[in-house]
Coordinates of C-alpha atoms and ligand atoms in Angstrom, one line a residue:
M1 CA 90.2 110.2 127.4
Q2 CA 90.3 111.4 123.8
L3 CA 91.7 109.0 121.3
T4 CA 94.2 110.4 118.8
H5 CA 94.5 109.2 115.2
R6 CA 97.9 109.3 113.6
P7 CA 98.0 109.1 109.8
V8 CA 100.8 107.0 108.1
I9 CA 101.6 105.8 104.6
S10 CA 101.1 102.0 104.7
A11 CA 102.1 101.3 101.1
T12 CA 102.3 102.6 97.5
G13 CA 101.7 101.1 94.1
L14 CA 102.7 101.9 90.5
F15 CA 101.3 101.0 87.0
T16 CA 103.7 101.6 84.1
P17 CA 102.3 101.4 80.5
S18 CA 104.2 98.8 78.5
E19 CA 104.9 101.2 75.6
S20 CA 107.6 103.8 75.8
I21 CA 108.9 106.5 73.4
S22 CA 112.6 107.4 73.3
N23 CA 113.8 110.9 72.5
D24 CA 115.2 109.6 69.2
E25 CA 111.8 108.2 68.2
L26 CA 109.9 111.3 69.4
V27 CA 112.2 113.8 67.6
A28 CA 112.2 111.7 64.3
S29 CA 108.4 111.8 64.2
F30 CA 108.2 115.5 65.2
N31 CA 110.8 116.5 62.6
A32 CA 108.9 114.5 59.9
Y33 CA 105.7 116.4 60.9
V34 CA 107.7 119.7 60.6
D35 CA 109.0 118.8 57.2
Q36 CA 105.6 117.8 56.0
H37 CA 104.1 121.1 57.3
N38 CA 106.8 123.2 55.7
E39 CA 106.5 121.4 52.4
R40 CA 102.7 121.6 52.3
N41 CA 102.8 125.3 53.1
A42 CA 105.9 126.2 51.1
A43 CA 104.2 128.9 49.0
A44 CA 102.5 130.5 52.0
I45 CA 105.7 130.4 54.0
E46 CA 107.5 132.0 51.1
A47 CA 104.9 134.7 50.9
G48 CA 105.2 135.3 54.7
D49 CA 101.6 134.2 55.4
V50 CA 102.5 131.0 57.4
E51 CA 105.4 130.5 59.7
A52 CA 107.9 127.8 59.0
L53 CA 108.3 125.3 61.8
S54 CA 111.7 124.3 63.3
H55 CA 113.1 120.9 64.1
S56 CA 113.2 119.6 67.6
S57 CA 116.5 118.1 69.0
V58 CA 117.3 115.2 71.3
E59 CA 120.3 117.2 72.7
F60 CA 118.1 120.1 73.6
I61 CA 115.5 117.9 75.3
E62 CA 118.0 116.1 77.4
K63 CA 119.9 119.2 78.4
A64 CA 116.8 121.3 79.1
S65 CA 114.8 118.7 81.0
G66 CA 116.7 115.5 81.8
I67 CA 114.0 113.5 80.0
K68 CA 115.2 110.6 77.9
A69 CA 112.0 108.6 77.4
R70 CA 108.3 108.5 78.4
H71 CA 105.7 105.7 78.7
V72 CA 102.5 106.2 76.8
M73 CA 99.1 104.4 76.5
S74 CA 99.0 104.8 72.7
K75 CA 102.3 105.0 71.0
E76 CA 101.7 104.6 67.2
P77 CA 99.2 107.5 66.8
V78 CA 101.4 109.8 68.9
L79 CA 104.4 109.1 66.6
N80 CA 102.4 109.2 63.4
P81 CA 103.0 112.7 61.8
D82 CA 99.4 112.7 60.5
T83 CA 97.8 112.3 63.9
M84 CA 100.4 113.4 66.6
S85 CA 98.1 112.5 69.4
P86 CA 96.9 109.4 71.2
R87 CA 93.9 107.5 69.9
W88 CA 91.8 104.9 71.7
Q89 CA 88.5 103.2 71.2
E90 CA 85.8 105.1 73.2
R91 CA 84.5 102.8 75.9
T92 CA 80.8 102.1 76.6
N93 CA 79.2 102.9 80.0
D94 CA 79.4 99.2 80.9
E95 CA 83.2 99.0 80.4
L96 CA 85.7 100.1 82.9
S97 CA 87.0 103.5 81.9
M98 CA 90.7 104.0 81.1
M99 CA 91.7 106.0 84.1
A100 CA 89.8 103.6 86.4
E101 CA 91.5 100.7 84.7
I102 CA 95.1 101.9 85.3
G103 CA 94.3 103.4 88.7
L104 CA 92.9 100.1 89.8
I105 CA 96.1 98.2 88.9
A106 CA 98.1 100.6 91.0
A107 CA 95.5 100.5 93.8
K108 CA 95.5 96.7 93.9
Q109 CA 99.3 96.5 94.0
T110 CA 99.2 99.0 96.9
L111 CA 96.6 97.0 98.9
K112 CA 98.7 93.8 98.3
R113 CA 101.9 95.4 99.5
A114 CA 100.0 96.7 102.7
G115 CA 98.4 93.3 103.2
R116 CA 95.1 95.1 103.3
D117 CA 91.8 93.7 102.2
A118 CA 89.8 96.2 100.0
S119 CA 86.8 95.7 102.2
D120 CA 88.8 97.4 105.1
V121 CA 89.3 100.6 103.0
D122 CA 86.9 103.5 103.8
A123 CA 87.5 105.9 101.0
V124 CA 89.0 106.4 97.5
L125 CA 90.3 109.8 96.3
C126 CA 91.1 110.0 92.6
A127 CA 93.7 112.8 92.6
A128 CA 94.9 113.7 89.1
S129 CA 95.4 116.6 86.7
N130 CA 92.7 115.7 84.3
M131 CA 89.6 113.6 84.6
E132 CA 88.1 111.5 81.9
R133 CA 84.6 112.8 82.5
P134 CA 83.0 115.1 85.0
Y135 CA 80.8 112.4 86.6
P136 CA 80.3 109.9 88.0
A137 CA 83.6 110.4 89.7
M138 CA 86.5 108.2 88.6
A139 CA 87.1 107.5 92.3
I140 CA 83.6 106.0 92.7
E141 CA 84.2 103.7 89.7
I142 CA 87.5 102.6 91.3
Q143 CA 85.7 102.2 94.7
Q144 CA 83.0 100.0 93.1
A145 CA 85.6 97.9 91.2
L146 CA 87.5 97.3 94.5
G147 CA 84.2 96.5 96.4
I148 CA 84.7 99.2 98.9
D149 CA 81.8 100.2 101.1
G150 CA 82.5 103.9 101.8
F151 CA 82.9 107.0 99.7
G152 CA 85.1 108.4 96.9
F153 CA 85.5 111.6 95.0
D154 CA 87.8 113.2 92.4
M155 CA 90.2 116.1 93.1
N156 CA 92.4 118.0 90.7
V157 CA 95.3 120.2 91.7
A158 CA 97.3 119.6 88.6
C159 CA 100.8 118.3 89.4
S160 CA 100.2 118.6 93.1
S161 CA 97.1 116.5 93.1
A162 CA 98.7 113.5 94.9
T163 CA 100.2 115.5 97.7
F164 CA 96.9 117.4 98.2
G165 CA 95.2 114.0 98.2
I166 CA 97.6 112.7 100.9
Q167 CA 96.9 115.7 103.1
T168 CA 93.1 115.2 102.5
A169 CA 93.4 111.5 103.4
A170 CA 95.5 112.3 106.4
D171 CA 93.0 114.8 107.6
Y172 CA 90.2 112.2 107.4
V173 CA 92.3 109.9 109.5
R174 CA 93.2 112.6 112.0
A175 CA 89.6 113.6 112.4
G176 CA 88.5 109.9 112.8
N177 CA 86.3 110.0 109.7
A178 CA 88.2 107.2 108.0
K179 CA 90.9 104.7 109.0
S180 CA 92.1 103.7 105.6
V181 CA 92.1 105.9 102.5
L182 CA 93.4 105.2 99.0
V183 CA 94.8 108.1 97.0
V184 CA 94.9 107.0 93.3
S185 CA 96.6 109.2 90.6
P186 CA 96.0 107.9 87.1
E187 CA 97.8 110.4 84.9
I188 CA 97.1 109.9 81.2
T189 CA 99.0 113.1 80.3
S190 CA 99.5 112.1 76.7
G191 CA 95.8 113.2 76.1
H192 CA 96.5 116.8 77.1
L193 CA 100.0 117.3 75.7
N194 CA 100.3 119.1 72.4
W195 CA 102.6 116.7 70.6
R196 CA 103.0 119.3 67.8
D197 CA 104.4 122.0 70.1
R198 CA 108.2 122.0 69.9
D199 CA 108.5 123.8 73.3
S200 CA 106.7 121.1 75.2
H201 CA 106.2 118.0 73.1
F202 CA 108.8 116.1 75.0
I203 CA 107.6 116.8 78.5
F204 CA 104.9 114.3 79.6
G205 CA 104.4 110.6 80.0
D206 CA 101.5 108.3 81.2
V207 CA 101.4 106.3 84.5
A208 CA 99.3 105.6 87.5
T209 CA 100.2 105.6 91.2
A210 CA 98.4 104.9 94.4
V211 CA 99.1 105.7 98.1
L212 CA 97.4 104.1 101.1
V213 CA 97.0 106.5 104.0
E214 CA 95.9 104.8 107.2
D215 CA 95.5 105.2 110.9
A216 CA 98.8 104.0 112.6
A217 CA 96.6 101.8 114.8
I218 CA 95.7 99.5 111.9
A219 CA 98.8 100.0 109.7
P220 CA 101.2 97.2 108.8
A221 CA 104.4 97.1 110.9
Q222 CA 106.4 98.5 108.0
H223 CA 105.1 102.0 107.2
W224 CA 106.0 105.6 107.0
D225 CA 104.9 108.1 109.7
I226 CA 103.5 111.3 108.2
L227 CA 105.3 114.0 110.3
S228 CA 103.6 116.9 108.5
T229 CA 101.7 117.9 105.4
K230 CA 101.7 121.4 104.0
L231 CA 99.9 122.8 101.0
K232 CA 100.2 126.1 99.1
T233 CA 98.6 127.7 96.0
V234 CA 99.4 131.0 94.3
F235 CA 97.4 131.8 91.1
S236 CA 99.4 131.9 87.9
N237 CA 98.6 131.6 84.2
N238 CA 102.1 130.4 83.4
I239 CA 100.9 126.8 83.2
R240 CA 97.4 126.6 81.8
N241 CA 94.9 124.3 80.0
N242 CA 91.6 125.9 78.8
F243 CA 89.8 122.7 77.9
G244 CA 86.4 122.5 79.6
F245 CA 82.7 121.9 79.2
L246 CA 81.9 125.6 78.6
N247 CA 84.0 125.8 75.4
R248 CA 82.4 122.7 73.8
A249 CA 79.9 125.0 72.0
A250 CA 82.7 126.7 70.1
P251 CA 83.9 124.0 67.7
E252 CA 86.2 126.3 65.9
N253 CA 88.2 126.4 69.1
A254 CA 87.8 122.7 70.0
E255 CA 91.2 121.7 68.5
G256 CA 92.8 125.0 69.6
A257 CA 96.2 124.7 71.2
D258 CA 95.0 126.5 74.3
K259 CA 92.7 123.5 75.0
L260 CA 95.9 121.5 75.7
F261 CA 98.8 122.1 78.0
V262 CA 100.6 125.4 77.5
Q263 CA 103.3 127.0 79.6
E264 CA 105.8 129.7 80.0
G265 CA 108.5 127.3 81.0
R266 CA 111.2 129.8 81.8
K267 CA 108.9 131.8 84.1
V268 CA 107.7 128.6 85.8
F269 CA 111.3 127.6 86.5
K270 CA 112.2 131.0 87.9
E271 CA 109.1 131.5 90.1
V272 CA 108.5 128.0 91.4
V273 CA 112.0 127.0 92.5
P274 CA 112.4 129.7 95.2
M275 CA 108.7 129.3 96.3
V276 CA 109.1 125.5 96.8
A277 CA 112.6 125.6 98.4
Q278 CA 111.4 128.2 100.9
M279 CA 108.2 126.3 101.7
I280 CA 110.3 123.2 102.5
I281 CA 112.7 125.1 104.7
D282 CA 109.8 126.8 106.6
E283 CA 108.0 123.6 107.2
A284 CA 111.2 121.9 108.4
E285 CA 111.7 124.8 110.8
K286 CA 108.2 124.3 112.1
L287 CA 109.1 120.6 112.7
Q288 CA 112.2 121.8 114.5
M289 CA 114.2 119.8 111.9
D290 CA 117.4 120.8 110.2
P291 CA 116.5 120.4 106.4
T292 CA 120.1 119.5 105.6
T293 CA 119.6 116.3 107.6
L294 CA 116.8 115.0 105.4
R295 CA 117.9 111.6 104.2
R296 CA 116.1 111.7 100.8
L297 CA 114.0 114.1 98.7
W298 CA 111.4 112.6 96.4
L299 CA 110.7 115.7 94.4
H300 CA 108.1 116.4 91.7
Q301 CA 109.6 115.1 88.4
A302 CA 109.2 118.0 85.9
N303 CA 112.7 119.1 85.2
A304 CA 116.1 118.0 86.3
G305 CA 117.4 121.5 86.6
M306 CA 114.6 122.6 88.9
N307 CA 115.2 119.6 91.2
R308 CA 118.9 120.3 91.3
L309 CA 118.3 123.8 92.5
I310 CA 115.6 123.0 95.0
A311 CA 117.6 120.1 96.5
Q312 CA 120.7 122.3 96.7
R313 CA 118.8 125.0 98.6
V314 CA 117.2 122.5 101.0
L315 CA 120.2 120.2 101.6
G316 CA 122.9 123.0 101.4
H317 CA 124.9 121.1 98.9
E318 CA 124.6 119.6 95.4
A319 CA 122.4 116.5 95.9
N320 CA 123.5 113.1 94.5
D321 CA 121.1 110.5 93.0
D322 CA 120.8 108.8 96.4
E323 CA 119.7 112.0 98.1
S324 CA 117.4 113.2 95.3
P325 CA 116.5 110.3 93.0
T326 CA 115.1 111.0 89.5
V327 CA 112.7 109.0 87.4
L328 CA 112.6 111.8 84.7
D329 CA 114.9 109.9 82.4
T330 CA 112.5 106.9 81.9
Y331 CA 109.1 108.3 82.9
G332 CA 109.3 112.0 81.8
N333 CA 107.0 114.4 83.7
T334 CA 104.0 112.3 84.9
S335 CA 102.3 115.3 86.6
S336 CA 101.1 114.5 90.1
A337 CA 102.4 110.9 90.0
G338 CA 106.1 111.9 89.6
S339 CA 107.1 112.3 93.3
I340 CA 105.1 109.2 94.2
I341 CA 106.9 107.1 91.5
A342 CA 110.2 108.5 92.9
F343 CA 109.2 107.5 96.4
H344 CA 107.8 104.1 95.3
L345 CA 110.9 103.1 93.5
N346 CA 113.5 104.6 95.9
S347 CA 112.4 104.0 99.5
D348 CA 112.8 100.3 100.3
D349 CA 116.5 100.8 101.0
L350 CA 116.0 103.4 103.7
S351 CA 116.3 102.3 107.4
G352 CA 113.9 102.7 110.3
G353 CA 114.1 106.3 111.6
D354 CA 115.2 107.8 108.3
T355 CA 113.3 111.0 107.4
G356 CA 112.5 112.1 103.9
L357 CA 110.3 114.5 102.0
I358 CA 107.7 113.9 99.2
C359 CA 107.2 117.2 97.4
S360 CA 105.1 118.3 94.5
F361 CA 104.7 121.6 92.5
G362 CA 103.0 122.7 89.3
A363 CA 100.1 124.4 87.8
G364 CA 98.0 126.7 89.9
Y365 CA 100.7 127.3 91.0
S366 CA 100.3 124.6 93.6
A367 CA 102.8 122.9 95.9
G368 CA 102.6 120.3 98.6
T369 CA 105.1 118.8 101.1
V370 CA 104.7 115.5 103.0
F371 CA 107.5 114.9 105.5
V372 CA 107.7 111.2 106.3
R373 CA 109.8 108.9 108.7
K374 CA 110.3 105.2 108.1
V375 CA 109.1 102.9 110.8
A376 CA 110.5 99.3 111.0
Ligands
COA401 N1 114.3 121.4 70.4 C1 115.3 122.3 70.1 N2 115.3 123.6 70.6 C2 114.2 124.0 71.3 C3 113.2 123.1 71.6 C4 113.2 121.8 71.1 N3 112.3 120.9 71.3 N4 112.3 123.8 72.3 C5 112.7 125.0 72.5 N5 113.9 125.1 71.9 C6 114.8 126.3 71.8 C7 114.0 127.6 71.8 O1 113.6 127.9 70.5 C8 115.0 128.6 72.4 O2 115.8 129.0 71.3 P1 116.3 130.6 71.3 O3 117.1 130.8 72.5 O4 117.1 130.6 70.0 O5 115.1 131.4 71.2 C9 115.8 127.8 73.3 O6 115.6 126.4 72.9 C10 115.5 127.9 74.8 O7 114.1 127.8 74.9 P2 113.4 127.8 76.3 O8 111.9 127.5 76.2 O9 113.8 129.1 77.0 O10 114.1 126.6 77.0 P3 114.4 126.3 78.5 O11 115.9 126.1 78.7 O12 113.7 127.2 79.5 O13 113.7 124.8 78.7 C11 111.7 123.8 79.6 C12 112.4 124.6 78.5 C13 110.2 123.7 79.4 C14 112.3 122.4 79.6 C15 112.0 124.5 81.0 O14 111.7 125.8 80.9 C16 111.3 123.9 82.1 O15 111.3 122.7 82.3 N6 110.6 124.7 82.9 C17 109.9 124.2 84.1 C18 108.5 124.1 83.8 C19 107.9 122.7 84.0 O16 108.6 121.8 84.3 N7 106.6 122.7 83.8 C20 105.9 121.4 83.8 C21 104.6 121.5 84.4 S1 104.8 121.2 86.1

């Protein structure tokens, strides 16, 4: 008789940096930078050689995105008009790297919540939108720090990294290649955000999440069955970051704005909303499930307006906070970690048998759906 392996989510974990920046603080610093720039370049602006910069506004940010604050790993240099980017001491090879450090905190919390000993975990995937270095993999460093005898590797699918990581972990379990897999998403997005760009300076925040995907046979009594996972990618330049090892040789470009996050926000909004809503509806149909009966949607946290539209198309009515919770107000967009934070903070109250959806979308374009049902 062939044994079947059923992947479930045993637990999740969350690391939140202690420092946070409010919209008021962010806008005050940005506007000070703008005033400085305009003063220093007054003559060139007058002559038409340099463009004058415009102030940012708290009202715009809240209305356009729903974001009210974001956590960061390095607050003062981000707010300092002379630096406008995070700064940290470079670590030696003997020190734990930053992404591993925060990923480890989320991972340990996850293992504790699952009642799982690290020695019983087979694999670690570090799934995030940027890696601190090409190799050795962040995942292997986390694996080593946890004392896991198995394997680990990094994967990057931008904002969809975590859901792609969950499907990858679930596939290892389904195939019998692993019984317990940690998907860790340390997102230090402040390092790739252009804090001098008015159109996007308010978007991102730092955080780390972890998800433990396991074979139902060994999972704790309280867990989430994974009913289905579905991934989709469609190439687009509308969210792009050109930073990479091949442009290191061109120092004149090293500080260039295209080596940070850039996007055509309007186009992203228009193109991604219908794609994701349809993907969810199609997957529900495959599961012979009426999507309007989904108890809760834990959507990618990029923009409140996008989530409102997607939830409305899926549920057939305007979703309330209980049906589609947001963490945008306090965390901002945390890339791949966003839907996992929403799930982590807003799932304990659901009852056994309740069905919900974790869903991500972002650069690539990339999108992932994970339908889950609470057990016990
Ligand atoms: N403060 C004040 N005004 C601002 C501003 C700021 N910080 N940034 C832009 N504006 C102005 C623009 O100059 C523009 O003015 P104009 O109409 O006079 O030209 C106006 O606001 C609208 O700009 P626009 O960029 O079209 O805003 P938007 O309503 O589309 O909102 C985003 C911008 C980025 C919040 C929104 O498009 C979005 O969230 N898109 C989804 C993409 C996403 O989430 N990507 C994340 C990666 S997954």
